Coordinates of C-alpha atoms and ligand atoms in Angstrom, one line a residue:
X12 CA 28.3 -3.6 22.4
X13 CA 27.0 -0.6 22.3
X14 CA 23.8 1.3 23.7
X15 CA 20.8 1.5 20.9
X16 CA 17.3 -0.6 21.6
X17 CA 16.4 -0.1 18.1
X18 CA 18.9 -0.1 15.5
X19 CA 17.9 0.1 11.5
X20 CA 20.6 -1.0 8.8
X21 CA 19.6 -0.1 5.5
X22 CA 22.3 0.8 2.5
X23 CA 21.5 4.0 2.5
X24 CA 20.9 6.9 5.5
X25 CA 18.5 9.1 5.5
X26 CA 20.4 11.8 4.8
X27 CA 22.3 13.6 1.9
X28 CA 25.0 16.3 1.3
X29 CA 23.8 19.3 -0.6
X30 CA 26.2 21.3 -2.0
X31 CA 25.5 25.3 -2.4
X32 CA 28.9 26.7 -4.2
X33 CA 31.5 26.2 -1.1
X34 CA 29.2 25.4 1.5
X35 CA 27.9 22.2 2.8
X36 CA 25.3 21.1 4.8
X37 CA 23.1 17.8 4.9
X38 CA 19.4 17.3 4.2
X39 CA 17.0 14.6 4.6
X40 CA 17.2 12.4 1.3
X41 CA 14.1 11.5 -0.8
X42 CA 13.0 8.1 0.2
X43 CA 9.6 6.6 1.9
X44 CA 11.6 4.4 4.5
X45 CA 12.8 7.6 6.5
X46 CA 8.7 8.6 6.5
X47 CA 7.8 5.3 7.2
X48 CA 10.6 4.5 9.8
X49 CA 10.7 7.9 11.5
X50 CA 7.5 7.1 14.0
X51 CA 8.3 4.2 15.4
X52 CA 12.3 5.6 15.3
X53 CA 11.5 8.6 17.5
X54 CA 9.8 6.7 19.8
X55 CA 12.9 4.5 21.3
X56 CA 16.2 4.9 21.3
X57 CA 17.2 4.4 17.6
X58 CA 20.0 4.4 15.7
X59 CA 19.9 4.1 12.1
X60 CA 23.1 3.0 10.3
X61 CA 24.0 3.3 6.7
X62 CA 26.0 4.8 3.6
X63 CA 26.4 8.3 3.3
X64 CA 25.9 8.1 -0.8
X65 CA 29.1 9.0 -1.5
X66 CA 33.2 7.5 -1.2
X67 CA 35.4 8.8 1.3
X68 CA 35.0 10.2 5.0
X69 CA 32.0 12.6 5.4
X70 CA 33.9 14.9 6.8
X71 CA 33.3 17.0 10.2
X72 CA 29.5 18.8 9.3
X73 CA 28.5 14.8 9.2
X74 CA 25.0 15.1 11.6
X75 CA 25.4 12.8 14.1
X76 CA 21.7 13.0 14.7
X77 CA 19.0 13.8 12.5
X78 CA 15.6 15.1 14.1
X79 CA 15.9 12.9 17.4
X80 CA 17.3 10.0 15.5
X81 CA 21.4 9.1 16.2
X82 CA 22.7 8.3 12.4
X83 CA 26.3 6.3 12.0
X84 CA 27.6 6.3 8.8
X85 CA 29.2 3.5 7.1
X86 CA 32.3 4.2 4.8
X87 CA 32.7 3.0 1.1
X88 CA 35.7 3.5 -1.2
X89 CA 35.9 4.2 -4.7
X90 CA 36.4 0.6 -5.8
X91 CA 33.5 -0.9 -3.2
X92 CA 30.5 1.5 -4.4
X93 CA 32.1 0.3 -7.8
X94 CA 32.2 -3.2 -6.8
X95 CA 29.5 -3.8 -3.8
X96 CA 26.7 -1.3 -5.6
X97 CA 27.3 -0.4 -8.6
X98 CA 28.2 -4.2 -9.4
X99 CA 27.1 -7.1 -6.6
X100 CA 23.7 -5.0 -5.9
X101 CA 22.6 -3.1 -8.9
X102 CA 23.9 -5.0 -11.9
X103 CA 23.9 -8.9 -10.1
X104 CA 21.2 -8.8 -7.6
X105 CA 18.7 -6.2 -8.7
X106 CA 18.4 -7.6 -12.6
X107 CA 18.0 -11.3 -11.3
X108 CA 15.8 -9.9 -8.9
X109 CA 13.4 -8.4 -11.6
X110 CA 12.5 -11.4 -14.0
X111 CA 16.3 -11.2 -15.4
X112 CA 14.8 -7.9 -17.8
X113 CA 18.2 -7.4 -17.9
X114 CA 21.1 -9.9 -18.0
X115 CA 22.7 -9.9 -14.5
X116 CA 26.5 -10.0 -14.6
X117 CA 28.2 -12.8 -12.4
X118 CA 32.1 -11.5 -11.0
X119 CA 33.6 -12.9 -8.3
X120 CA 35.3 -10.0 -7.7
X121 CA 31.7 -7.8 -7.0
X122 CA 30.8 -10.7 -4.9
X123 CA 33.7 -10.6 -2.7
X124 CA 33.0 -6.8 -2.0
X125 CA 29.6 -7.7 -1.3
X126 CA 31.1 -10.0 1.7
X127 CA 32.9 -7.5 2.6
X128 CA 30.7 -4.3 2.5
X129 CA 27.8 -6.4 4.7
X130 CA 30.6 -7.5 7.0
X131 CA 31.6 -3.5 7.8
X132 CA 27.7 -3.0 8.4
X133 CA 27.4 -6.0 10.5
X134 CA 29.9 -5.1 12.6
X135 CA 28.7 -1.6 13.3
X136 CA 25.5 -3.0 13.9
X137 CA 27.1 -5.3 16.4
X138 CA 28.9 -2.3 17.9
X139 CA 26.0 -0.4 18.0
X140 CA 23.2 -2.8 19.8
X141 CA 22.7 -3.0 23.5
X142 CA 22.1 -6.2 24.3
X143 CA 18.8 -7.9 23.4
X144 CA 18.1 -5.1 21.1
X145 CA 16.1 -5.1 17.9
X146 CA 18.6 -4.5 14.8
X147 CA 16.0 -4.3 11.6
X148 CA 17.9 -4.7 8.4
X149 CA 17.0 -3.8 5.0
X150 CA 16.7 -5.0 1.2
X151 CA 19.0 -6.8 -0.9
X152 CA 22.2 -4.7 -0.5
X153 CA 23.0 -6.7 3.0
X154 CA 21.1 -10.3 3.0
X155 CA 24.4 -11.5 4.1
X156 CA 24.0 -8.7 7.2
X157 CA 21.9 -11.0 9.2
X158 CA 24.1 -14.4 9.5
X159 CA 27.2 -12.2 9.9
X160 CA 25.1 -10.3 13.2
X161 CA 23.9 -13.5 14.7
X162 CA 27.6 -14.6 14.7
X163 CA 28.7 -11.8 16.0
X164 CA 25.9 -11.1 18.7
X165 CA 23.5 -13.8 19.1
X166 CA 21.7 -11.7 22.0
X167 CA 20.2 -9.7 19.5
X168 CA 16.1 -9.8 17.4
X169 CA 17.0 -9.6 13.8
X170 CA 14.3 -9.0 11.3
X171 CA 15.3 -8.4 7.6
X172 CA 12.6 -7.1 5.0
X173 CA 13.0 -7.1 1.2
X174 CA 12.1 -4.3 -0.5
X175 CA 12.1 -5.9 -4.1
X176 CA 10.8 -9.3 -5.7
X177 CA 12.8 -12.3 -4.3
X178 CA 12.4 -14.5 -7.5
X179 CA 11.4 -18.2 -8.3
X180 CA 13.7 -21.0 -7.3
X181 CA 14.8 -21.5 -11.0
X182 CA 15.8 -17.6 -11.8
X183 CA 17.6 -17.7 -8.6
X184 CA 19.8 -21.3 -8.9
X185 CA 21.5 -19.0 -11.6
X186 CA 23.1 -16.9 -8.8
X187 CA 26.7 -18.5 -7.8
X188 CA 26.4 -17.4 -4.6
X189 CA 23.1 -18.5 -4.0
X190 CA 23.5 -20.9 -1.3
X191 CA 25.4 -18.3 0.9
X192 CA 22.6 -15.6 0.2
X193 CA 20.1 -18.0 1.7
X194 CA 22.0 -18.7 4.7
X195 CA 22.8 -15.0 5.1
X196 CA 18.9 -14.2 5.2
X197 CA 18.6 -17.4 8.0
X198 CA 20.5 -15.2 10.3
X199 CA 17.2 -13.3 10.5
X200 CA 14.3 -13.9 13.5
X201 CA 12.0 -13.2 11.0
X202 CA 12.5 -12.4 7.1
X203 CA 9.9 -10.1 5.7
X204 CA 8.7 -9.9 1.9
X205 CA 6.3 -7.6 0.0
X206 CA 3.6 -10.5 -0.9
X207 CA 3.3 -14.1 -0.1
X208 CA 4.9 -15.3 -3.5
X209 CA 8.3 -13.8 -2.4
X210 CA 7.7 -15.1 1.3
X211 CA 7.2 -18.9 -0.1
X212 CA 10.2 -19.1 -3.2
X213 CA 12.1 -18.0 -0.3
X214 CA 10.9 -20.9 2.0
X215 CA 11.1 -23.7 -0.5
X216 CA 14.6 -22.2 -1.7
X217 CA 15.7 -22.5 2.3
X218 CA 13.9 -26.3 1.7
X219 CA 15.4 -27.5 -0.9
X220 CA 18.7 -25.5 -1.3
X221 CA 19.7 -25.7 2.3
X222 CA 17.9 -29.0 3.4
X223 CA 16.1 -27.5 5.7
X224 CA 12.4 -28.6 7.5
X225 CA 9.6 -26.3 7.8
X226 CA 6.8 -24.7 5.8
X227 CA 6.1 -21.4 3.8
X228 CA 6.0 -19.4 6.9
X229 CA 8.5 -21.4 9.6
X230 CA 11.5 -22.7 8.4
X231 CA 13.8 -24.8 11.2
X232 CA 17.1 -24.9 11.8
X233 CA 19.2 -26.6 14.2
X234 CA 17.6 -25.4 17.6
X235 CA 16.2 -22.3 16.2
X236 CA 13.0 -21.3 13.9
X237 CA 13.0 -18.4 11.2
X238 CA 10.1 -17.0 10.3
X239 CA 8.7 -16.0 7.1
X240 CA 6.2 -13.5 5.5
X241 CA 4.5 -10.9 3.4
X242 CA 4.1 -7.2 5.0
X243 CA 3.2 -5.6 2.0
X244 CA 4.9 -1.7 2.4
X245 CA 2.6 1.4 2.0
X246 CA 2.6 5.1 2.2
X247 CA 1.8 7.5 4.8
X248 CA -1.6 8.1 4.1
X249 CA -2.2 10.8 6.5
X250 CA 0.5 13.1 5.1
X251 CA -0.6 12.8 1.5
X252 CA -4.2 13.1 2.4
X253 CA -3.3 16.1 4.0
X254 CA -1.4 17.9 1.2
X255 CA -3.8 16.7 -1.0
X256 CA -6.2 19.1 0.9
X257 CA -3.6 21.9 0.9
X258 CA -5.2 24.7 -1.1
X259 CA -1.8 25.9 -2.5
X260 CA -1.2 22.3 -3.6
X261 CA -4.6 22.2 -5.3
X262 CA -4.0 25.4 -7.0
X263 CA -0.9 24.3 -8.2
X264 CA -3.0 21.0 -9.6
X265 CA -5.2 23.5 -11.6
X266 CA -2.2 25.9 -12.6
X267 CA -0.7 22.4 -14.5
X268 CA -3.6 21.6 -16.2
X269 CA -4.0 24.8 -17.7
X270 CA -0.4 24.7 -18.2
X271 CA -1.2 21.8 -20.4
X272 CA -3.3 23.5 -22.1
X273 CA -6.8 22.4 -19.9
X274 CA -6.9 19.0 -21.9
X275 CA -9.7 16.5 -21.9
X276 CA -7.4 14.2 -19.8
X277 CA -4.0 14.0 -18.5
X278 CA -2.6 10.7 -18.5
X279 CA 0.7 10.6 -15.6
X280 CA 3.5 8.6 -15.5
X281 CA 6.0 9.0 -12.3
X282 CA 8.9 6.8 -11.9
X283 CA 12.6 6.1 -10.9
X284 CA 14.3 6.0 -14.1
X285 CA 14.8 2.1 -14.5
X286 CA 14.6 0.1 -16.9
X287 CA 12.2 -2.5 -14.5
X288 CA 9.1 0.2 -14.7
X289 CA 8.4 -0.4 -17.8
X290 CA 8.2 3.2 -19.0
X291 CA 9.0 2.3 -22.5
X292 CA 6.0 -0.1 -23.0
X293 CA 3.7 2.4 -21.5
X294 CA 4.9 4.8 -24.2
X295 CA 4.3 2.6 -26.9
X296 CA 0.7 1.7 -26.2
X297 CA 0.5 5.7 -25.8
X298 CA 1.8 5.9 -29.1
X299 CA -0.4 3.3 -30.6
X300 CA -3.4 5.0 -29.3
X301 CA -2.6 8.8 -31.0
X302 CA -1.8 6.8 -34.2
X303 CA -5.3 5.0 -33.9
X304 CA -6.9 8.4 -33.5
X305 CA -8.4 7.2 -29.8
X306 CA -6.1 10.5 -28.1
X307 CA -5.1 13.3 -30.1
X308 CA -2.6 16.6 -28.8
X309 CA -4.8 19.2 -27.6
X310 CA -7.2 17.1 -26.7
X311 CA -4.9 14.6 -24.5
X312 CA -1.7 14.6 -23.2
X313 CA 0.2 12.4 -20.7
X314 CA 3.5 13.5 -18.7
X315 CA 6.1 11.1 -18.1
X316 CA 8.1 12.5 -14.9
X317 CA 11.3 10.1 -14.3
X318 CA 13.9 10.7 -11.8
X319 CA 17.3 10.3 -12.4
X320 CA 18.7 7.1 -10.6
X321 CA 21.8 5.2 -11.0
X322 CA 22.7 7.5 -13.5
X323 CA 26.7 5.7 -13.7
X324 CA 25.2 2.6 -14.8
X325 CA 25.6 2.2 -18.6
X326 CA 22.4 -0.1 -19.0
X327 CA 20.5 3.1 -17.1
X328 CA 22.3 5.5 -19.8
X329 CA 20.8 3.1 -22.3
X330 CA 17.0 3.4 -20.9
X331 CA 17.4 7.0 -20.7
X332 CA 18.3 7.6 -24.3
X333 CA 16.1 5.0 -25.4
X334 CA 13.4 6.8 -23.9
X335 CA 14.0 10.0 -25.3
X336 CA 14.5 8.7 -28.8
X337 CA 10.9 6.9 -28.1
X338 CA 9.5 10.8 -26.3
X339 CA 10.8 12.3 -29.6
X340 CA 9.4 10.1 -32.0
X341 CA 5.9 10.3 -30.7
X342 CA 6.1 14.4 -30.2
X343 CA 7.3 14.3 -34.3
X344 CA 4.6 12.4 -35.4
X345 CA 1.9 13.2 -33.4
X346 CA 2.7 16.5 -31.4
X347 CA 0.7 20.2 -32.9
X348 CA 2.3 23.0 -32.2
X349 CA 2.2 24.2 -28.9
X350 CA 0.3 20.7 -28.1
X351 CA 2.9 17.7 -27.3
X352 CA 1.6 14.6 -27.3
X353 CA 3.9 13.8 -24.2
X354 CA 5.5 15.8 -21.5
X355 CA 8.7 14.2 -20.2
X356 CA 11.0 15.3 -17.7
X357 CA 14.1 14.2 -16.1
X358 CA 14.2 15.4 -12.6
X359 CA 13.3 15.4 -8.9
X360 CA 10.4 17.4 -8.0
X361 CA 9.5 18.0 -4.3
X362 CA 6.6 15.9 -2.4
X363 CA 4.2 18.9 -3.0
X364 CA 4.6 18.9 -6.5
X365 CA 4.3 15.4 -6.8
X366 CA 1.1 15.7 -4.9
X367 CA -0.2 18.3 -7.4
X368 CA 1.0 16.1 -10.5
X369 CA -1.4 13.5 -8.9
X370 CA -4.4 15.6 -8.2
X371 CA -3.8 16.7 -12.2
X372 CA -4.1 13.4 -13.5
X373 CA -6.8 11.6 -15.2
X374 CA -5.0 8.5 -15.4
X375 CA -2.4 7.1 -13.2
X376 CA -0.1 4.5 -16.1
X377 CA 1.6 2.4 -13.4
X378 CA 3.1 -0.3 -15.6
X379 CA 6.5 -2.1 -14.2
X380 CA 8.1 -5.1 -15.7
X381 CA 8.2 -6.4 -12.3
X382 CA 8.6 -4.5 -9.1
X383 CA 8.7 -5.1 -5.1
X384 CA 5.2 -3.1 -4.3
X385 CA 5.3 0.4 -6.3
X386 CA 4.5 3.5 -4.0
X387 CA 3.9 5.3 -7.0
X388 CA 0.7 3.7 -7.3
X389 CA -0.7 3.9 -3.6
X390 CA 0.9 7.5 -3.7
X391 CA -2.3 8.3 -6.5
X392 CA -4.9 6.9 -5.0
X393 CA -4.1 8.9 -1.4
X394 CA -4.1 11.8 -3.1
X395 CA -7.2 11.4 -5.3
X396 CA -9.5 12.8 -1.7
X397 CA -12.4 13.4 -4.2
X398 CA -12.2 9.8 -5.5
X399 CA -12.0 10.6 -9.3
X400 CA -9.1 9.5 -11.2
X401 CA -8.5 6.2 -12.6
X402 CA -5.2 3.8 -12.2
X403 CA -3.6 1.3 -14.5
X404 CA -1.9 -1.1 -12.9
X405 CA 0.6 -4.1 -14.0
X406 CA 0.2 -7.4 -12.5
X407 CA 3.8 -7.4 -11.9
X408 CA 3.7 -4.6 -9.6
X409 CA 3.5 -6.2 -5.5
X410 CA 0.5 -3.5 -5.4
X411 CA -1.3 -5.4 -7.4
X412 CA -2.4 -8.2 -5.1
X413 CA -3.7 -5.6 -3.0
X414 CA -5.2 -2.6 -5.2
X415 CA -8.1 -4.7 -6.5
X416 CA -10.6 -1.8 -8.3
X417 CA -7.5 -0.9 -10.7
X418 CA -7.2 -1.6 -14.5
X419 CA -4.9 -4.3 -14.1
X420 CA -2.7 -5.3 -17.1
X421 CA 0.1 -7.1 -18.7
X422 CA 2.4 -4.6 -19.8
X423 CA 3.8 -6.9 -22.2
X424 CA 0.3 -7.2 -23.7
X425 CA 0.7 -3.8 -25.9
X426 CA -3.4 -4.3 -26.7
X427 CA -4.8 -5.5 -23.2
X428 CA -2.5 -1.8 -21.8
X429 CA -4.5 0.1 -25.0
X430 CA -7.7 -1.4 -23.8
X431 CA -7.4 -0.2 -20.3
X432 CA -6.4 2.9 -21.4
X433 CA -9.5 3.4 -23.4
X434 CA -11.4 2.0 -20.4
X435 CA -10.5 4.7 -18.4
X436 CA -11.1 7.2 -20.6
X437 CA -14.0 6.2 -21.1
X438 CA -15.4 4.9 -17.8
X439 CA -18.4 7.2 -16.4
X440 CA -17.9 9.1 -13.0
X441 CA -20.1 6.0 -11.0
X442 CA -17.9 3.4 -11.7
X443 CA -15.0 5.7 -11.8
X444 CA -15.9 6.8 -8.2
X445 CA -16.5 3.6 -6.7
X446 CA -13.4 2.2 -8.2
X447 CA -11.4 5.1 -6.6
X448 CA -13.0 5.1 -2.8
X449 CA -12.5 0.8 -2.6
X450 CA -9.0 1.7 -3.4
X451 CA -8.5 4.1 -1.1
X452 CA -10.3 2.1 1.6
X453 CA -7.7 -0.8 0.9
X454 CA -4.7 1.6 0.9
X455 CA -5.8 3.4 4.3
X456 CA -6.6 0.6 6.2
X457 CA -3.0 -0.6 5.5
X458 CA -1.0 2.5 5.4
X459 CA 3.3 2.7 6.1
X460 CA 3.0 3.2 10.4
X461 CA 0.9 -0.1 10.1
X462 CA 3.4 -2.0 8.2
X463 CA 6.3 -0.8 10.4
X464 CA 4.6 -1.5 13.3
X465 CA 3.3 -5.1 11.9
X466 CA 6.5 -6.4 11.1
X467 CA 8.0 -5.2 14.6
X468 CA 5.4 -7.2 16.3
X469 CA 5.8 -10.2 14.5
X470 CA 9.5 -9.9 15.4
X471 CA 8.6 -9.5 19.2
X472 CA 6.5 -12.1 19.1
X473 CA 8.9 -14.3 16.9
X474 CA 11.8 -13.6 19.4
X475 CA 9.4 -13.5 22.9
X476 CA 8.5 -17.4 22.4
X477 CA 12.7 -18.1 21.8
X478 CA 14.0 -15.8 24.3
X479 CA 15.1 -17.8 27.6
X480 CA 14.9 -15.2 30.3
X481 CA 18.0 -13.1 30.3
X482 CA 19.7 -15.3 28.6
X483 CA 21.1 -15.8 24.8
X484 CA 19.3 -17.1 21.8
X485 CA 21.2 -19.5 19.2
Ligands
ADQ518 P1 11.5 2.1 -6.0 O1 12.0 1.2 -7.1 O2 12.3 3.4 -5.9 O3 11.5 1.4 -4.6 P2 8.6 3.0 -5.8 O4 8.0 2.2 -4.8 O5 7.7 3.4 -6.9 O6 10.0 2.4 -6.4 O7 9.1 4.4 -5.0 C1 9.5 5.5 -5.8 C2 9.4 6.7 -4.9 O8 10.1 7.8 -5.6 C3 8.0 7.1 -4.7 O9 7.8 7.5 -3.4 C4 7.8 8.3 -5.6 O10 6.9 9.3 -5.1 C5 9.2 8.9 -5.7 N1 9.4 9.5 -7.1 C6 9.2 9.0 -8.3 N2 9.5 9.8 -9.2 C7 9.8 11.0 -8.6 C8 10.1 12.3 -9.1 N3 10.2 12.6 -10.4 N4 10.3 13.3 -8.2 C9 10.3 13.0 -6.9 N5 9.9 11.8 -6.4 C10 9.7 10.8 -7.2 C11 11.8 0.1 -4.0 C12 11.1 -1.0 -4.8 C13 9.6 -0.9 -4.8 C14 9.1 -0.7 -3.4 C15 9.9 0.4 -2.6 C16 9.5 0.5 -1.1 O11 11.6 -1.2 -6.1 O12 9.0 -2.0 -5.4 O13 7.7 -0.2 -3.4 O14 11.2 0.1 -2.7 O15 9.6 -0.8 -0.5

């Protein structure tokens, strides 16, 4: 046991080594949970317990705290971020997870290193807690973390939030381990998805997979009651608001579009580099449109930023080619000189820069296969502080059940995507404007501190009604 009233478990810290020639020091890594954790972190004793991102020890300039928050690494070798990550989480889970875009891959081998990998975090977490402490645990890397704690310390209030889609009952009967991953995720107090659909094919699956009693937001188990539901994730509203207002950001807004050459619009694209986004689709419709004459270079141009991510991965080596072929193509055929049709770049660009990219942009192409929420998205429409700008948005995104005043689309639907396209281009400043502000009322009224600090409640209150005084919950 150890002394920590709030302890986070997520895959990854919030932390990264950065390597200048021989030196070595660590800095914070790019991610919203550390933003959206960090207030309600700094305010208790927290501990926040993870992988450092890389195999091996992490040597002795490891920070053992990071700006008032304690950080406890959890170790990996070769052949588990091979197995456990690589594998179990990002070509098993994370495909399934997403509609099956991709075929997952089913090894027994990955799925033994998963059991093993959320056994090592559970047991730090359980070394870590003080007793009757909150241990909040994160995303599909470690649903098996939460069984594994309870046995291990039932004193403890786990919640467990899902970052991505959990899918229908049918995609996920394919998993093997499917029974196990359920049971894993009943270890929890409370089990937290991005939108009610996740929160009820997890319910039934707990139903009808397990046998269980219950409804879509209570499921019961012997003596004990889980509960289950939507906390749709957001941004931190008051930070990008406030760079939005920077004048050096805004400058830097101006400088790109004049960079691009001060075109009638600027149609933006920012994403992870994954083949769920559906970056390619976007691109196509693009394409379609210059070949129908409706955007022409000079005139138009869109940027496509993508980050590097899982870069290992073969299927992610595949995306990233296939999206350069596809860049390429529509610069040969419909680029002038000195006037690209699109702008794409593979990298990492700072928050500020983002910001600017966002205050630059006409329209906002947000059009995932599938995905948990999208940030990107509510990222747009904090920084859009003079309500202009327009957003696409993909049904499949979780966003989309809440960012009602965006061009929603299919993205499979190559014409309905074209259509809103045109739309916004086309749409005139009133209904442009009123669009933007109802979207930025949505997205501020429900910004990242709120959803940390709703799910912790609903933990509290989950745990306060089962807690006998001083004693130990079952
Ligand atoms: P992601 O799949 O990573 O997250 P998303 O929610 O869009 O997807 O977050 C991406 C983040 O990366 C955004 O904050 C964005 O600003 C940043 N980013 C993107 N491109 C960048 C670039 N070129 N440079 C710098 N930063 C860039 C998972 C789920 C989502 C869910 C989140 C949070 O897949 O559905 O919304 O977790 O729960």
């Amino acid at each position: 046991m150890g002394d920590f009233d709030l302890v986070v478990v997520a895959n990854r810290l919030p932390v990264e080594r950065l390597t200048a020639g021989t030196t070595t020091t660590w800095g914070i890594s790019p991610g919203g949970l550390v933003s959206a954790l960090s207030p309600v972190l700094e305010s208790r004793n927290a501990v926040w317990i993870g992988w450092p991102g890389e195999v091996g020890e992490v040597g002795a300039s490891f920070p053992v705290n990071w700006e008032g928050i304690a950080l406890k690494p959890v170790l990996l070798s070769e052949d588990e971020r091979d197995e456990f990550y690589l594998g179990f989480a990002n070509a098993t889970l994370w495909p399934l997870y997403h509609d099956a875009i991709r075929s997952p891959t089913f090894d027994r081998t990955w799925w033994h290193a998963y059991v093993d990998v959320n056994a090592r975090f559970a047991k730090t977490a359980a070394e870590t807690a003080a007793f009757g402490a909150i241990v909040w645990v994160h995303d599909y890397q470690l649903q098996l973390v939460p069984k594994m704690l309870r046995d291990l310390r039932p004193d403890l209030r786990i919640g467990f939030f899902l970052h991505i889609p959990f899918p229908p009952r049918e995609l996920f009967m394919q998993l093997p381990w499917r029974r196990e991953i359920v049971e894993g995720l009943l270890g929890a107090d409370l089990v937290g998805f991005q939108v009610p659909g996740a929160a009820s094919n997890f319910s039934r699956l707990a139903r009808h997979l397990v046998g269980l009693r219950g409804t879509d937001s209570l499921v019961d188990l012997a003596g004990r009651q889980v509960r289950v539901g939507a906390f749709p994730i957001s941004v931190d509203t008051g930070r990008l608001m406030e760079r939005a207002r920077d004048p050096a950001v805004q400058t830097r807004a101006l400088q790109i579009r004049s960079d691009l050459g001060d075109p009638e619009a600027v149609l933006l694209g920012v994403d992870r580099l994954d083949y769920t986004k559906g970056i390619d689709h976007r691109i196509m419709a693009v394409k379609e449109l210059f070949a129908d004459g409706t955007l022409s270079a000079g005139r138009h141009v869109m940027v496509q930023m993508a980050v590097p991510s899982r870069e290992e991965d073969p299927h992610y080596q595949r995306e990233r080619e296939h999206l350069e072929q596809l860049v390429s193509e529509v610069n040969g055929e419909f680029a002038d000189v000195g006037h690209p049709a699109i702008h794409y770049l593979y990298q990492s660009v700072s928050f500020d820069e983002l910001i600017s990219l966002y205050l630059a942009a006409d329209v906002m192409l947000v059009t995932p296969l599938r995905d948990g929420m999208n940030l990107v998205a509510k990222e747009y429409v904090m920084s859009r502080i003079d309500a202009t700008g327009c957003l696409v948005l993909s049904e499949f995104a979780g966003a989309a059940s809440e960012l009602r005043g965006s061009l929603l689309i299919n993205p499979y639907d190559l014409d309905a995507t074209k259509n809103a396209i045109r739309h916004a281009l086309e749409m005139d400043k009133t209904e442009e404007r009123a669009r933007m502000r109802r979207l930025r009322r949505i997205v501020r009224r429900h910004d990242v501190h709120r959803w940390a600090s709703s799910f912790l409640v609903a933990l509290d209150e989950q745990t306060a009604s089962e807690t006998p005084e001083g004693g130990q919950r079952h």
